[in-house]
XYZ file of C-alpha atoms in Angstrom:
105
model
C -0.056 -0.085 -0.041
C 1.175 3.314 -0.929
C 0.776 6.702 0.741
C -1.966 7.878 -1.500
C -3.858 4.600 -0.818
C -3.242 4.631 2.943
C -4.845 8.581 3.041
C -7.912 7.015 0.894
C -8.675 4.540 3.674
C -8.816 6.974 6.557
C -11.975 7.573 8.066
C -13.655 9.567 8.309
C -12.765 11.446 5.153
C -11.959 15.030 5.046
C -14.016 17.212 2.847
C -12.965 16.754 -0.774
C -11.280 20.253 -1.100
C -9.281 19.457 2.098
C -8.334 16.042 0.911
C -7.012 17.514 -2.645
C -5.314 20.161 -0.976
C -3.486 17.447 0.955
C -2.563 15.547 -1.991
C -1.119 18.687 -3.481
C 1.111 19.243 -0.660
C 2.260 15.833 -0.867
C 2.937 15.597 -4.571
C 4.981 12.494 -5.634
C 5.398 11.654 -1.842
C 1.886 10.090 -2.402
C 4.027 7.097 -4.021
C 5.942 6.513 -1.273
C 5.050 3.503 0.928
C 2.632 3.867 3.563
C 4.691 3.073 6.064
C 6.541 6.398 5.173
C 3.279 8.375 6.105
C 4.590 9.747 8.904
C 7.827 11.239 7.815
C 6.228 12.310 4.336
C 3.223 14.123 6.245
C 5.406 15.848 8.521
C 7.730 17.150 5.571
C 5.007 18.333 3.610
C 3.446 20.123 6.481
C 6.849 21.864 7.210
C 7.350 22.712 3.492
C 3.813 24.578 3.345
C 4.166 26.248 6.546
C 7.385 27.646 5.350
C 5.634 28.834 2.345
C 2.957 30.496 4.486
C 5.460 32.082 6.763
C 7.548 33.224 4.246
C 4.622 34.835 2.253
C 3.635 36.835 5.126
C 0.099 37.006 4.264
C -2.904 36.883 6.624
C -5.831 36.057 3.920
C -8.267 33.185 3.682
C -5.922 31.554 1.406
C -3.363 31.511 4.445
C -6.195 29.761 6.702
C -7.031 27.350 4.350
C -2.951 26.393 4.005
C -2.834 26.470 7.819
C -5.787 23.925 7.607
C -3.785 21.877 5.584
C -0.868 21.812 7.436
C -2.970 20.686 10.613
C -4.366 17.994 8.372
C -0.812 16.859 7.672
C 0.191 16.674 11.243
C -2.798 15.043 12.393
C -1.965 12.279 9.631
C 1.985 12.304 10.363
C 1.005 11.410 14.266
C -1.848 9.211 13.031
C 0.522 7.078 11.308
C 2.982 7.082 14.077
C 0.456 5.560 16.244
C 0.491 2.283 14.227
C 4.184 2.080 15.845
C 3.431 3.035 19.579
C 6.830 2.612 20.560
C 8.194 5.766 18.571
C 4.927 7.723 19.013
C 6.207 10.076 21.655
C 9.522 10.348 19.735
C 7.953 11.110 16.412
C 5.741 13.772 18.230
C 8.587 15.412 20.089
C 10.516 15.797 16.877
C 7.489 16.856 14.803
C 6.726 19.768 17.261
C 10.432 20.608 17.661
C 10.768 20.870 13.724
C 7.715 22.980 13.545
C 8.136 25.033 16.372
C 11.867 26.011 15.043
C 9.939 27.992 12.057
C 8.409 30.293 14.730
C 11.376 32.851 14.213
C 9.992 33.075 10.433
C 6.790 34.381 11.715
C-alpha cells in the first residue's frame, strides 16, 4: 500500500477540497510506501508552513493552507500511532521541527 492509498483509507474522510489540498502538498510522495506516511506528511507540512510564513500573508488562502498543515500533521501522528513505541519520539521531533519555524513569523 502506498501513501495515497493509505490516505484514501482514512475515516472519516476529509472534505474533498481539503483532501485535494493535502494531495497537492504531498505531490510525488503519494507514491511512497504507507510506512513512510509519518515522515512524508510531516515533511509536506513543514514545506507548506515555510511557504505560508515566508509569504507573510494573513488572508483566507493562508487560513486554508494552515488547515492543510494541521491535517498533514494529524496524519503524521496518526501514522505514528501504528508504531506506539516511537510515538512519543515522533511527536516530540515534529513539534521541535515546526516550532523552530516560529522565528520566520
